[in-house]
């Protein structure tokens, strides 16, 4: 098979075209400066665009991420702007996708790969555990692995099995991986930029049911404030956020469960109970300080997650809080999670997923009579 040869004039033409498109996009962004109603999907798409524009070593690939722009359109327009050399489709072979990304990262590139759906990543699990997570340690720090694995996860979209798993515990349990999961539009942009800039591999868990959630966000300001290659733009790694202040009990949640926790806190306020909501943001590294400061203040806690409760991230959070806040607790820590069964059929998922009523029941069970 003959190699493809690109002449200098063709290369210059491609560069010029990409530069023109980038300039046009920047001009459009400038015109739209100021807070706009933005979806999480748009924030993630913009983060990818900005990262690719800022660093030519960043490239995106996976199943249907090119011409289609991804099943959820997170990669929409990237191939048209940056070309098929930097955003391209792959065969349906997740293990091959991750393996190729490992080789690229070892050789100085910053690949961002998409697993399309949570359970689709399982065929690539051996690559992730045996190579992605261990390469830096295996080489005594000589080899860095700046690789981002995007995993759309969780339920709430009426999907069937293999499309709605909450698989974060597998990655959190694997030493050598960072695990991020944004719950807000602004964090979606910031955290993805930080993940791409990290020299360590990041499993970036994207809550599918929040893709179409909207918030007023100034994406142009977020982009301008991000400083490539420094720590000035790192505002979320290992730092939980107080999503809602409160005094009576703490709701600890991450990813798709954060809006549910906020809705429960809003409902509790109507009954005269003040609930603080903590958004974990990065499961690994975990922010013990912010979480425990809240629990020490309120004396009561409920951990909320869509994943199964047994041997889960929620289990780890309970253990960490209990170890650090035992003498401040007025009641045992409760959990509201998905049930320990395979993900149910679409019509039954409303009974499986944590909801406001289940959260409020758990809050009511926090021994208030004492």
Short mmCIF file of C-alpha atoms in Angstrom, two decimals:
data_model
loop_
_atom_site.label_atom_id
_atom_site.label_comp_id
_atom_site.label_asym_id
_atom_site.label_seq_id
_atom_site.Cartn_x
_atom_site.Cartn_y
_atom_site.Cartn_z
CA UNK A 1 0.00 0.00 0.00
CA UNK A 2 1.50 3.33 -1.07
CA UNK A 3 1.92 5.99 1.62
CA UNK A 4 -0.06 9.20 1.38
CA UNK A 5 2.20 12.11 0.53
CA UNK A 6 1.21 15.63 1.46
CA UNK A 7 3.02 18.45 -0.34
CA UNK A 8 4.11 21.59 1.48
CA UNK A 9 1.54 23.65 -0.42
CA UNK A 10 -1.24 21.25 0.57
CA UNK A 11 -0.07 21.31 4.18
CA UNK A 12 0.02 25.10 4.19
CA UNK A 13 -3.44 25.15 2.68
CA UNK A 14 -4.76 22.83 5.39
CA UNK A 15 -3.14 24.91 8.12
CA UNK A 16 -4.51 28.11 6.63
CA UNK A 17 -8.00 26.67 6.38
CA UNK A 18 -7.90 25.44 9.98
CA UNK A 19 -6.58 28.81 11.13
CA UNK A 20 -9.36 30.61 9.29
CA UNK A 21 -12.00 28.38 10.85
CA UNK A 22 -10.48 28.88 14.31
CA UNK A 23 -10.43 32.65 13.78
CA UNK A 24 -14.06 32.62 12.69
CA UNK A 25 -15.00 30.59 15.75
CA UNK A 26 -13.08 32.96 18.03
CA UNK A 27 -14.86 35.93 16.48
CA UNK A 28 -18.22 34.25 17.02
CA UNK A 29 -17.29 33.55 20.64
CA UNK A 30 -16.29 37.18 21.15
CA UNK A 31 -19.63 38.35 19.82
CA UNK A 32 -21.38 35.99 22.24
CA UNK A 33 -19.32 37.13 25.23
CA UNK A 34 -21.09 37.18 28.55
CA UNK A 35 -23.26 34.56 30.26
CA UNK A 36 -25.30 32.47 27.83
CA UNK A 37 -27.71 29.58 28.32
CA UNK A 38 -25.38 26.66 27.68
CA UNK A 39 -25.84 22.88 27.88
CA UNK A 40 -23.31 20.54 29.42
CA UNK A 41 -22.89 18.96 25.98
CA UNK A 42 -21.94 22.34 24.51
CA UNK A 43 -19.51 23.05 27.36
CA UNK A 44 -17.73 19.74 26.80
CA UNK A 45 -17.64 20.31 23.05
CA UNK A 46 -16.15 23.77 23.56
CA UNK A 47 -13.55 22.40 25.98
CA UNK A 48 -12.43 19.87 23.37
CA UNK A 49 -12.31 22.54 20.67
CA UNK A 50 -10.31 24.95 22.83
CA UNK A 51 -7.87 22.24 23.95
CA UNK A 52 -7.27 21.11 20.38
CA UNK A 53 -6.79 24.68 19.23
CA UNK A 54 -4.34 25.43 22.05
CA UNK A 55 -2.25 22.25 21.71
CA UNK A 56 -1.63 20.41 18.41
CA UNK A 57 -0.73 17.23 20.33
CA UNK A 58 -4.36 16.86 21.49
CA UNK A 59 -6.41 14.55 19.29
CA UNK A 60 -9.81 12.87 19.61
CA UNK A 61 -10.90 9.46 18.38
CA UNK A 62 -13.43 6.72 19.05
CA UNK A 63 -16.58 5.21 17.60
CA UNK A 64 -18.65 7.69 15.55
CA UNK A 65 -16.89 10.75 16.98
CA UNK A 66 -15.86 12.07 13.55
CA UNK A 67 -18.44 12.87 10.88
CA UNK A 68 -21.41 12.10 13.14
CA UNK A 69 -19.97 14.13 16.02
CA UNK A 70 -20.62 11.41 18.60
CA UNK A 71 -23.83 9.75 19.72
CA UNK A 72 -24.44 12.69 22.05
CA UNK A 73 -22.81 15.24 19.68
CA UNK A 74 -20.01 16.04 22.12
CA UNK A 75 -17.44 15.96 19.30
CA UNK A 76 -19.63 17.80 16.79
CA UNK A 77 -17.65 19.94 14.34
CA UNK A 78 -14.19 18.83 15.46
CA UNK A 79 -13.41 16.83 12.33
CA UNK A 80 -14.65 19.64 10.10
CA UNK A 81 -12.39 22.11 11.89
CA UNK A 82 -9.26 20.11 12.66
CA UNK A 83 -9.39 17.41 10.01
CA UNK A 84 -9.45 13.62 10.11
CA UNK A 85 -5.87 13.46 11.36
CA UNK A 86 -6.95 14.91 14.73
CA UNK A 87 -10.57 13.76 15.14
CA UNK A 88 -11.39 10.44 13.55
CA UNK A 89 -13.58 7.35 13.75
CA UNK A 90 -12.26 3.95 14.77
CA UNK A 91 -13.50 0.37 14.33
CA UNK A 92 -15.83 -0.99 17.02
CA UNK A 93 -12.93 -2.27 19.11
CA UNK A 94 -12.63 -0.60 22.51
CA UNK A 95 -9.53 -2.55 23.53
CA UNK A 96 -7.84 -1.44 20.33
CA UNK A 97 -8.90 2.16 20.88
CA UNK A 98 -7.34 2.27 24.35
CA UNK A 99 -4.25 0.35 23.27
CA UNK A 100 -3.61 2.76 20.40
CA UNK A 101 -4.13 5.70 22.76
CA UNK A 102 -1.53 4.29 25.14
CA UNK A 103 1.04 4.15 22.36
CA UNK A 104 0.23 7.68 21.25
CA UNK A 105 0.48 9.05 24.80
CA UNK A 106 3.84 7.35 25.32
CA UNK A 107 5.07 9.07 22.17
CA UNK A 108 4.16 12.61 23.21
CA UNK A 109 0.55 13.02 22.13
CA UNK A 110 -2.48 13.79 24.30
CA UNK A 111 -5.28 11.51 23.08
CA UNK A 112 -8.87 11.99 24.22
CA UNK A 113 -10.87 8.85 23.49
CA UNK A 114 -14.58 8.16 23.81
CA UNK A 115 -16.10 4.89 24.98
CA UNK A 116 -19.56 5.94 23.66
CA UNK A 117 -21.45 4.21 26.51
CA UNK A 118 -20.37 3.14 30.00
CA UNK A 119 -20.61 -0.63 29.58
CA UNK A 120 -18.96 -0.48 26.15
CA UNK A 121 -15.69 0.20 27.99
CA UNK A 122 -15.59 -3.25 29.59
CA UNK A 123 -13.80 -4.91 26.64
CA UNK A 124 -11.03 -2.35 27.17
CA UNK A 125 -10.78 -2.91 30.91
CA UNK A 126 -7.65 -5.04 30.71
CA UNK A 127 -5.85 -2.30 28.80
CA UNK A 128 -7.00 0.33 31.32
CA UNK A 129 -6.00 -1.65 34.41
CA UNK A 130 -2.84 -3.34 33.17
CA UNK A 131 -1.33 -0.56 31.09
CA UNK A 132 -3.02 2.83 31.40
CA UNK A 133 -3.00 2.79 35.20
CA UNK A 134 0.43 1.23 35.65
CA UNK A 135 2.69 2.66 32.95
CA UNK A 136 3.98 5.61 34.99
CA UNK A 137 4.78 3.42 38.00
CA UNK A 138 6.16 0.59 35.87
CA UNK A 139 8.74 2.92 34.33
CA UNK A 140 9.68 4.55 37.66
CA UNK A 141 8.20 7.82 36.44
CA UNK A 142 10.12 7.91 33.18
CA UNK A 143 6.99 7.56 31.02
CA UNK A 144 4.00 9.85 31.47
CA UNK A 145 0.59 8.93 30.13
CA UNK A 146 -1.48 12.07 29.37
CA UNK A 147 -4.60 10.22 28.28
CA UNK A 148 -8.28 11.04 28.83
CA UNK A 149 -10.90 8.29 28.58
CA UNK A 150 -14.35 9.85 28.22
CA UNK A 151 -17.12 7.58 29.52
CA UNK A 152 -20.77 8.69 29.22
CA UNK A 153 -22.37 6.95 32.22
CA UNK A 154 -25.42 6.60 34.43
CA UNK A 155 -29.14 6.30 33.84
CA UNK A 156 -32.09 8.58 33.46
CA UNK A 157 -32.26 8.48 29.64
CA UNK A 158 -34.55 5.47 29.19
CA UNK A 159 -31.70 3.31 27.92
CA UNK A 160 -31.39 -0.45 28.08
CA UNK A 161 -28.67 -2.53 29.73
CA UNK A 162 -25.09 -1.85 28.59
CA UNK A 163 -26.10 1.78 28.14
CA UNK A 164 -26.84 2.95 31.70
CA UNK A 165 -24.20 1.45 34.00
CA UNK A 166 -22.53 3.43 36.75
CA UNK A 167 -19.05 1.96 36.49
CA UNK A 168 -17.06 4.55 38.46
CA UNK A 169 -16.10 2.14 41.27
CA UNK A 170 -14.03 -0.02 38.91
CA UNK A 171 -11.86 2.93 37.96
CA UNK A 172 -11.73 4.49 41.44
CA UNK A 173 -10.47 1.17 42.81
CA UNK A 174 -7.67 1.05 40.24
CA UNK A 175 -4.57 2.81 41.59
CA UNK A 176 -2.95 5.07 39.01
CA UNK A 177 -6.14 6.52 37.54
CA UNK A 178 -7.78 9.85 38.24
CA UNK A 179 -11.60 9.82 38.11
CA UNK A 180 -13.53 13.02 37.35
CA UNK A 181 -17.29 13.49 37.10
CA UNK A 182 -18.76 16.99 36.54
CA UNK A 183 -22.29 17.87 37.64
CA UNK A 184 -22.56 21.43 36.31
CA UNK A 185 -22.07 23.09 32.95
CA UNK A 186 -19.16 25.26 34.09
CA UNK A 187 -17.42 22.31 35.75
CA UNK A 188 -17.86 20.31 32.57
CA UNK A 189 -15.69 22.82 30.70
CA UNK A 190 -13.15 23.36 33.47
CA UNK A 191 -12.72 19.72 34.43
CA UNK A 192 -12.32 18.47 30.88
CA UNK A 193 -9.66 21.10 30.18
CA UNK A 194 -7.85 20.10 33.35
CA UNK A 195 -8.13 16.41 32.50
CA UNK A 196 -6.59 16.98 29.06
CA UNK A 197 -3.79 19.05 30.58
CA UNK A 198 -2.99 16.40 33.19
CA UNK A 199 0.12 14.26 32.68
CA UNK A 200 -1.69 11.38 34.42
CA UNK A 201 -4.47 9.28 32.87
CA UNK A 202 -7.99 10.49 33.66
CA UNK A 203 -11.23 8.54 33.37
CA UNK A 204 -13.71 11.32 32.67
CA UNK A 205 -17.20 10.17 33.65
CA UNK A 206 -19.91 12.23 31.91
CA UNK A 207 -23.46 11.99 33.32
CA UNK A 208 -25.58 11.27 30.26
CA UNK A 209 -28.83 12.60 31.68
CA UNK A 210 -27.16 15.96 32.35
CA UNK A 211 -25.93 16.48 28.77
CA UNK A 212 -28.98 18.62 28.02
CA UNK A 213 -29.10 20.45 31.34
CA UNK A 214 -28.61 24.20 30.94
CA UNK A 215 -27.07 26.99 32.95
CA UNK A 216 -25.98 30.58 32.40
CA UNK A 217 -22.26 30.30 31.71
CA UNK A 218 -19.70 32.58 30.09
CA UNK A 219 -17.68 30.05 28.10
CA UNK A 220 -15.50 32.75 26.56
CA UNK A 221 -14.50 33.91 30.04
CA UNK A 222 -13.77 30.34 31.15
CA UNK A 223 -11.64 29.82 28.07
CA UNK A 224 -9.73 33.08 28.59
CA UNK A 225 -9.05 32.30 32.26
CA UNK A 226 -7.54 28.92 31.51
CA UNK A 227 -3.76 29.18 31.41
CA UNK A 228 -2.18 26.38 29.39
CA UNK A 229 0.75 24.65 31.07
CA UNK A 230 0.32 26.28 34.49
CA UNK A 231 -1.74 25.56 37.59
CA UNK A 232 -3.66 28.84 37.37
CA UNK A 233 -6.63 27.21 35.68
CA UNK A 234 -6.79 24.16 37.92
CA UNK A 235 -9.79 24.89 40.09
CA UNK A 236 -11.52 21.54 40.47
CA UNK A 237 -9.05 18.62 40.78
CA UNK A 238 -9.26 17.19 44.26
CA UNK A 239 -11.60 19.95 45.39
CA UNK A 240 -15.24 19.31 46.23
CA UNK A 241 -17.76 22.15 46.02
CA UNK A 242 -20.47 23.31 48.42
CA UNK A 243 -23.36 23.28 45.96
CA UNK A 244 -25.83 24.51 48.60
CA UNK A 245 -25.06 25.65 52.15
CA UNK A 246 -26.98 24.22 55.07
CA UNK A 247 -26.78 23.50 58.80
CA UNK A 248 -28.87 20.43 59.71
CA UNK A 249 -27.40 17.60 57.61
CA UNK A 250 -25.03 17.05 54.68
CA UNK A 251 -25.98 15.43 51.40
CA UNK A 252 -22.86 14.13 49.62
CA UNK A 253 -23.26 13.42 45.91
CA UNK A 254 -21.41 13.40 42.61
CA UNK A 255 -22.19 13.51 38.90
CA UNK A 256 -25.82 12.74 38.01
CA UNK A 257 -26.91 12.60 41.66
CA UNK A 258 -26.02 16.22 42.45
CA UNK A 259 -29.18 17.78 40.89
CA UNK A 260 -31.27 15.16 42.72
CA UNK A 261 -29.61 16.08 46.01
CA UNK A 262 -30.25 19.76 45.34
CA UNK A 263 -33.91 19.04 44.61
CA UNK A 264 -34.16 17.12 47.90
CA UNK A 265 -32.57 20.02 49.79
CA UNK A 266 -35.06 22.40 48.19
CA UNK A 267 -37.96 20.17 49.25
CA UNK A 268 -36.55 19.83 52.78
CA UNK A 269 -36.33 23.61 53.08
CA UNK A 270 -40.11 23.80 52.65
CA UNK A 271 -40.36 21.63 55.77
CA UNK A 272 -37.96 23.85 57.71
CA UNK A 273 -34.89 21.64 57.44
CA UNK A 274 -31.57 23.05 56.17
CA UNK A 275 -29.52 20.57 54.14
CA UNK A 276 -26.02 21.25 52.83
CA UNK A 277 -25.15 19.68 49.47
CA UNK A 278 -21.57 18.71 48.63
CA UNK A 279 -20.61 18.03 45.01
CA UNK A 280 -17.61 15.66 45.16
CA UNK A 281 -16.46 16.57 41.60
CA UNK A 282 -13.33 14.38 41.51
CA UNK A 283 -13.77 10.93 42.98
CA UNK A 284 -10.01 10.42 42.66
CA UNK A 285 -8.34 12.43 44.11
CA UNK A 286 -10.96 12.78 46.86
CA UNK A 287 -11.42 15.96 48.89
CA UNK A 288 -11.67 14.75 52.49
CA UNK A 289 -11.25 18.27 53.83
CA UNK A 290 -14.34 19.89 52.30
CA UNK A 291 -16.57 16.87 52.84
CA UNK A 292 -15.56 16.36 56.46
CA UNK A 293 -15.70 20.06 57.30
CA UNK A 294 -19.36 20.01 56.28
CA UNK A 295 -20.19 16.83 58.21
CA UNK A 296 -18.45 18.10 61.35
CA UNK A 297 -20.62 21.20 61.12
CA UNK A 298 -23.96 19.46 60.54
CA UNK A 299 -23.34 16.21 62.47
CA UNK A 300 -25.40 14.14 60.02
CA UNK A 301 -24.80 12.86 56.49
CA UNK A 302 -26.43 11.03 53.60
CA UNK A 303 -24.40 9.79 50.61
CA UNK A 304 -26.26 9.65 47.29
CA UNK A 305 -25.20 7.79 44.13
CA UNK A 306 -26.85 5.96 41.23
CA UNK A 307 -24.39 3.05 41.39
CA UNK A 308 -25.00 -0.11 43.40
CA UNK A 309 -24.42 0.37 47.10
CA UNK A 310 -22.32 -2.75 47.76
CA UNK A 311 -18.53 -2.26 47.47
CA UNK A 312 -19.06 1.14 45.86
CA UNK A 313 -17.74 4.69 45.81
CA UNK A 314 -20.54 5.54 48.25
CA UNK A 315 -19.18 2.84 50.59
CA UNK A 316 -15.73 4.46 50.45
CA UNK A 317 -17.16 7.90 51.18
CA UNK A 318 -19.04 6.58 54.22
CA UNK A 319 -15.86 4.90 55.51
CA UNK A 320 -13.73 8.01 55.05
CA UNK A 321 -16.26 10.28 56.73
CA UNK A 322 -16.80 7.86 59.63
CA UNK A 323 -13.06 7.55 60.24
CA UNK A 324 -12.55 11.32 60.29
CA UNK A 325 -15.79 12.58 61.83
CA UNK A 326 -16.84 9.84 64.28
CA UNK A 327 -17.02 12.08 67.35
CA UNK A 328 -19.02 14.72 65.46
CA UNK A 329 -21.75 12.37 64.21
CA UNK A 330 -25.18 12.55 65.81
CA UNK A 331 -26.42 9.57 63.78
CA UNK A 332 -25.08 6.78 61.55
CA UNK A 333 -24.35 7.87 57.97
CA UNK A 334 -27.06 6.80 55.54
CA UNK A 335 -26.83 5.96 51.87
CA UNK A 336 -29.31 6.28 49.02
CA UNK A 337 -28.07 4.33 45.99
CA UNK A 338 -29.14 2.18 43.10
CA UNK A 339 -30.24 -1.29 44.12
CA UNK A 340 -27.87 -4.26 43.91
CA UNK A 341 -29.38 -5.59 40.68
CA UNK A 342 -28.53 -5.23 36.99
CA UNK A 343 -29.85 -1.98 35.52
CA UNK A 344 -33.61 -2.40 34.95
CA UNK A 345 -35.74 -1.93 31.86
CA UNK A 346 -36.47 1.72 30.90
CA UNK A 347 -39.98 1.77 32.37
CA UNK A 348 -38.65 0.65 35.75
CA UNK A 349 -35.60 2.93 36.09
CA UNK A 350 -37.56 5.54 38.05
CA UNK A 351 -37.89 2.99 40.86
CA UNK A 352 -34.19 2.12 40.71
CA UNK A 353 -32.60 5.56 40.63
CA UNK A 354 -32.25 7.62 43.84
CA UNK A 355 -35.06 10.16 44.04
CA UNK A 356 -36.13 13.02 46.25
CA UNK A 357 -38.52 10.90 48.34
CA UNK A 358 -35.88 8.24 49.08
CA UNK A 359 -33.40 10.93 50.07
CA UNK A 360 -35.86 12.67 52.37
CA UNK A 361 -36.74 9.32 53.97
CA UNK A 362 -33.05 8.77 54.69
CA UNK A 363 -32.75 12.26 56.17
CA UNK A 364 -35.77 11.60 58.39
CA UNK A 365 -33.98 8.46 59.65
CA UNK A 366 -30.99 10.42 61.02
CA UNK A 367 -32.10 10.10 64.69
CA UNK A 368 -33.42 13.63 65.05
CA UNK A 369 -35.07 12.75 68.35
CA UNK A 370 -31.59 12.55 69.92
#
